[in-house]
Short mmCIF file of N, CA and C in Angstrom, two decimals:
data_model
loop_
_atom_site.label_atom_id
_atom_site.label_comp_id
_atom_site.label_asym_id
_atom_site.label_seq_id
_atom_site.Cartn_x
_atom_site.Cartn_y
_atom_site.Cartn_z
N UNK C 1487 -58.32 -18.75 -25.87
CA UNK C 1487 -56.91 -18.72 -26.26
C UNK C 1487 -56.72 -18.50 -27.76
N UNK C 1488 -57.80 -18.13 -28.44
CA UNK C 1488 -57.71 -17.87 -29.88
C UNK C 1488 -56.78 -16.72 -30.20
N UNK C 1489 -56.84 -15.67 -29.37
CA UNK C 1489 -55.97 -14.52 -29.58
C UNK C 1489 -54.51 -14.92 -29.42
N UNK C 1490 -54.25 -15.76 -28.43
CA UNK C 1490 -52.88 -16.22 -28.22
C UNK C 1490 -52.37 -16.99 -29.43
N UNK C 1491 -53.21 -17.83 -30.01
CA UNK C 1491 -52.82 -18.60 -31.19
C UNK C 1491 -52.47 -17.67 -32.35
N UNK C 1492 -53.28 -16.65 -32.54
CA UNK C 1492 -53.03 -15.69 -33.62
C UNK C 1492 -51.72 -14.96 -33.39
N UNK C 1493 -51.51 -14.48 -32.15
CA UNK C 1493 -50.27 -13.75 -31.85
C UNK C 1493 -49.05 -14.65 -31.95
N UNK C 1494 -49.17 -15.87 -31.46
CA UNK C 1494 -48.03 -16.81 -31.52
C UNK C 1494 -47.67 -17.12 -32.97
N UNK C 1495 -48.68 -17.23 -33.81
CA UNK C 1495 -48.43 -17.46 -35.23
C UNK C 1495 -47.60 -16.33 -35.83
N UNK C 1496 -47.95 -15.10 -35.47
CA UNK C 1496 -47.18 -13.94 -35.95
C UNK C 1496 -45.77 -13.92 -35.42
N UNK C 1497 -45.61 -14.27 -34.15
CA UNK C 1497 -44.28 -14.30 -33.53
C UNK C 1497 -43.41 -15.36 -34.20
N UNK C 1498 -43.99 -16.52 -34.49
CA UNK C 1498 -43.23 -17.59 -35.16
C UNK C 1498 -42.86 -17.17 -36.58
N UNK C 1499 -43.76 -16.49 -37.28
CA UNK C 1499 -43.44 -15.99 -38.63
C UNK C 1499 -42.27 -15.02 -38.58
N UNK C 1500 -42.28 -14.12 -37.59
CA UNK C 1500 -41.19 -13.16 -37.44
C UNK C 1500 -39.89 -13.88 -37.11
N UNK C 1501 -39.97 -14.92 -36.27
CA UNK C 1501 -38.79 -15.71 -35.93
C UNK C 1501 -38.19 -16.32 -37.19
N UNK C 1502 -39.06 -16.88 -38.06
CA UNK C 1502 -38.58 -17.48 -39.31
C UNK C 1502 -37.87 -16.45 -40.18
N UNK C 1503 -38.43 -15.25 -40.28
CA UNK C 1503 -37.83 -14.20 -41.09
C UNK C 1503 -36.46 -13.80 -40.54
N UNK C 1504 -36.36 -13.69 -39.22
CA UNK C 1504 -35.11 -13.24 -38.61
C UNK C 1504 -34.03 -14.31 -38.56
N UNK C 1505 -34.43 -15.58 -38.46
CA UNK C 1505 -33.46 -16.66 -38.28
C UNK C 1505 -33.31 -17.58 -39.50
N UNK C 1506 -34.19 -17.44 -40.47
CA UNK C 1506 -34.10 -18.28 -41.67
C UNK C 1506 -34.51 -19.73 -41.43
N UNK C 1507 -35.16 -19.98 -40.32
CA UNK C 1507 -35.63 -21.33 -39.98
C UNK C 1507 -36.75 -21.20 -38.97
N UNK C 1508 -37.48 -22.27 -38.81
CA UNK C 1508 -38.52 -22.29 -37.80
C UNK C 1508 -37.92 -22.56 -36.44
N UNK C 1509 -38.60 -22.17 -35.37
CA UNK C 1509 -38.07 -22.43 -34.02
C UNK C 1509 -38.16 -23.91 -33.66
N UNK C 1510 -37.21 -24.36 -32.84
CA UNK C 1510 -37.26 -25.73 -32.34
C UNK C 1510 -38.26 -25.78 -31.18
N UNK C 1511 -38.48 -26.94 -30.63
CA UNK C 1511 -39.49 -27.12 -29.59
C UNK C 1511 -39.24 -26.21 -28.39
N UNK C 1512 -38.01 -26.16 -27.93
CA UNK C 1512 -37.68 -25.33 -26.77
C UNK C 1512 -37.95 -23.86 -27.07
N UNK C 1513 -37.59 -23.40 -28.26
CA UNK C 1513 -37.82 -22.01 -28.63
C UNK C 1513 -39.32 -21.70 -28.74
N UNK C 1514 -40.10 -22.64 -29.28
CA UNK C 1514 -41.55 -22.45 -29.36
C UNK C 1514 -42.14 -22.30 -27.96
N UNK C 1515 -41.69 -23.15 -27.05
CA UNK C 1515 -42.19 -23.07 -25.68
C UNK C 1515 -41.83 -21.74 -25.03
N UNK C 1516 -40.62 -21.23 -25.31
CA UNK C 1516 -40.22 -19.93 -24.76
C UNK C 1516 -41.06 -18.81 -25.37
N UNK C 1517 -41.28 -18.87 -26.69
CA UNK C 1517 -42.10 -17.85 -27.35
C UNK C 1517 -43.53 -17.89 -26.82
N UNK C 1518 -44.05 -19.10 -26.68
CA UNK C 1518 -45.42 -19.29 -26.17
C UNK C 1518 -45.55 -18.70 -24.77
N UNK C 1519 -44.55 -18.96 -23.93
CA UNK C 1519 -44.56 -18.43 -22.58
C UNK C 1519 -44.52 -16.91 -22.57
N UNK C 1520 -43.71 -16.33 -23.45
CA UNK C 1520 -43.60 -14.87 -23.51
C UNK C 1520 -44.92 -14.25 -23.96
N UNK C 1521 -45.57 -14.84 -24.96
CA UNK C 1521 -46.86 -14.33 -25.44
C UNK C 1521 -47.90 -14.45 -24.34
N UNK C 1522 -47.93 -15.59 -23.66
CA UNK C 1522 -48.89 -15.80 -22.57
C UNK C 1522 -48.67 -14.79 -21.45
N UNK C 1523 -47.42 -14.52 -21.16
CA UNK C 1523 -47.10 -13.55 -20.11
C UNK C 1523 -47.62 -12.17 -20.48
N UNK C 1524 -47.43 -11.77 -21.74
CA UNK C 1524 -47.92 -10.47 -22.20
C UNK C 1524 -49.44 -10.38 -22.13
N UNK C 1525 -50.11 -11.50 -22.36
CA UNK C 1525 -51.57 -11.53 -22.33
C UNK C 1525 -52.11 -11.84 -20.93
N UNK C 1526 -51.20 -12.05 -19.98
CA UNK C 1526 -51.56 -12.39 -18.60
C UNK C 1526 -52.38 -13.67 -18.56
N UNK C 1527 -51.93 -14.68 -19.33
CA UNK C 1527 -52.57 -15.99 -19.37
C UNK C 1527 -51.65 -16.98 -18.67
N UNK C 1528 -52.23 -17.80 -17.80
CA UNK C 1528 -51.44 -18.82 -17.12
C UNK C 1528 -51.49 -20.11 -17.93
N UNK C 1529 -50.32 -20.65 -18.23
CA UNK C 1529 -50.22 -21.86 -19.04
C UNK C 1529 -49.94 -23.07 -18.18
N UNK C 1530 -50.41 -24.23 -18.64
CA UNK C 1530 -50.03 -25.48 -18.02
C UNK C 1530 -48.62 -25.81 -18.49
N UNK C 1531 -47.83 -26.40 -17.64
CA UNK C 1531 -46.49 -26.79 -18.06
C UNK C 1531 -46.58 -28.08 -18.85
N UNK C 1532 -45.81 -28.21 -19.94
CA UNK C 1532 -45.85 -29.43 -20.74
C UNK C 1532 -45.26 -30.59 -19.94
N UNK C 1533 -45.71 -31.82 -20.22
CA UNK C 1533 -45.16 -32.97 -19.51
C UNK C 1533 -43.69 -33.17 -19.85
N UNK C 1534 -42.90 -33.69 -18.91
CA UNK C 1534 -41.48 -33.92 -19.21
C UNK C 1534 -41.32 -35.04 -20.22
N UNK C 1535 -40.17 -35.05 -20.89
CA UNK C 1535 -39.86 -36.12 -21.84
C UNK C 1535 -39.60 -37.40 -21.06
N UNK C 1536 -39.90 -38.56 -21.66
CA UNK C 1536 -39.60 -39.83 -20.98
C UNK C 1536 -38.11 -39.94 -20.67
N UNK C 1537 -37.78 -40.70 -19.63
CA UNK C 1537 -36.38 -40.87 -19.22
C UNK C 1537 -35.51 -41.30 -20.40
N UNK C 1538 -34.38 -40.64 -20.52
CA UNK C 1538 -33.41 -41.00 -21.55
C UNK C 1538 -33.75 -40.49 -22.94
N UNK C 1539 -34.87 -39.82 -23.09
CA UNK C 1539 -35.27 -39.32 -24.41
C UNK C 1539 -35.00 -37.82 -24.47
N UNK C 1540 -34.43 -37.38 -25.55
CA UNK C 1540 -34.13 -35.97 -25.75
C UNK C 1540 -35.05 -35.40 -26.81
N UNK C 1541 -35.11 -34.07 -26.87
CA UNK C 1541 -35.93 -33.42 -27.88
C UNK C 1541 -35.52 -33.89 -29.26
N UNK C 1542 -36.47 -34.19 -30.09
CA UNK C 1542 -36.18 -34.63 -31.45
C UNK C 1542 -36.17 -36.14 -31.60
N UNK C 1543 -36.01 -36.89 -30.50
CA UNK C 1543 -35.97 -38.35 -30.59
C UNK C 1543 -37.26 -38.90 -31.18
N UNK C 1544 -38.40 -38.34 -30.77
CA UNK C 1544 -39.68 -38.81 -31.28
C UNK C 1544 -39.77 -38.57 -32.78
N UNK C 1545 -39.33 -37.39 -33.23
CA UNK C 1545 -39.36 -37.08 -34.65
C UNK C 1545 -38.44 -38.02 -35.42
N UNK C 1546 -37.26 -38.31 -34.86
CA UNK C 1546 -36.32 -39.20 -35.53
C UNK C 1546 -36.92 -40.60 -35.68
N UNK C 1547 -37.59 -41.06 -34.61
CA UNK C 1547 -38.23 -42.39 -34.68
C UNK C 1547 -39.31 -42.40 -35.73
N UNK C 1548 -40.12 -41.34 -35.77
CA UNK C 1548 -41.21 -41.26 -36.75
C UNK C 1548 -40.64 -41.22 -38.16
N UNK C 1549 -39.57 -40.46 -38.37
CA UNK C 1549 -38.96 -40.37 -39.69
C UNK C 1549 -38.39 -41.73 -40.11
N UNK C 1550 -37.72 -42.41 -39.18
CA UNK C 1550 -37.16 -43.73 -39.49
C UNK C 1550 -38.26 -44.71 -39.83
N UNK C 1551 -39.36 -44.61 -39.12
CA UNK C 1551 -40.49 -45.51 -39.38
C UNK C 1551 -41.06 -45.26 -40.76
N UNK C 1552 -41.19 -43.99 -41.15
CA UNK C 1552 -41.76 -43.69 -42.47
C UNK C 1552 -40.80 -44.11 -43.58
N UNK C 1553 -39.49 -44.04 -43.32
CA UNK C 1553 -38.51 -44.49 -44.32
C UNK C 1553 -38.62 -46.00 -44.48
N UNK C 1554 -38.77 -46.71 -43.36
CA UNK C 1554 -38.92 -48.16 -43.44
C UNK C 1554 -40.15 -48.52 -44.27
N UNK C 1555 -41.23 -47.80 -44.05
CA UNK C 1555 -42.46 -48.08 -44.78
C UNK C 1555 -42.30 -47.74 -46.26
N UNK C 1556 -41.52 -46.69 -46.55
CA UNK C 1556 -41.38 -46.27 -47.94
C UNK C 1556 -40.42 -47.17 -48.73
N UNK C 1557 -39.70 -48.05 -48.04
CA UNK C 1557 -38.77 -48.95 -48.73
C UNK C 1557 -39.48 -50.14 -49.36
N UNK C 1558 -40.77 -50.25 -49.13
CA UNK C 1558 -41.52 -51.33 -49.76
C UNK C 1558 -41.58 -51.07 -51.25
N UNK C 1559 -41.32 -52.08 -52.01
CA UNK C 1559 -41.28 -51.91 -53.46
C UNK C 1559 -42.59 -52.38 -54.08
N UNK C 1560 -43.02 -51.61 -55.04
CA UNK C 1560 -44.23 -51.96 -55.77
C UNK C 1560 -43.84 -52.17 -57.22
N UNK C 1561 -44.26 -53.28 -57.78
CA UNK C 1561 -43.90 -53.56 -59.16
C UNK C 1561 -45.02 -53.07 -60.07
N UNK C 1562 -44.66 -52.22 -60.99
CA UNK C 1562 -45.61 -51.73 -61.97
C UNK C 1562 -45.29 -52.40 -63.29
N UNK C 1563 -46.30 -52.90 -63.93
CA UNK C 1563 -46.05 -53.53 -65.21
C UNK C 1563 -46.63 -52.64 -66.30
N UNK C 1564 -45.97 -52.63 -67.43
CA UNK C 1564 -46.46 -51.84 -68.55
C UNK C 1564 -47.69 -52.51 -69.13
N UNK C 1565 -48.64 -51.73 -69.61
CA UNK C 1565 -49.82 -52.36 -70.22
C UNK C 1565 -49.42 -53.14 -71.43
N UNK C 1566 -50.05 -54.27 -71.60
CA UNK C 1566 -49.72 -55.12 -72.75
C UNK C 1566 -50.31 -54.52 -74.01
N UNK C 1567 -49.50 -54.54 -75.06
CA UNK C 1567 -49.98 -54.01 -76.34
C UNK C 1567 -50.49 -55.15 -77.21
N UNK C 1568 -51.52 -54.91 -77.98
CA UNK C 1568 -52.08 -55.95 -78.85
C UNK C 1568 -51.40 -55.94 -80.20
#
């Protein structure tokens, strides 16, 4: 599947140029499916999202978690002068 990875990378780059942003998860899956179809490669279907969870929820949780971690304050003291 190395060829597919190379082609998908090019397709995603072209998507960014045309849309001014990277594709979202659903768009990546559609692009991946289209590339696989052209290469006559059969793909496994991705697992469904957990009940009640929508695309992006995992990223939001991860971002919130990293913000919580970054709110820890560190006290820096100036070096004492003689």
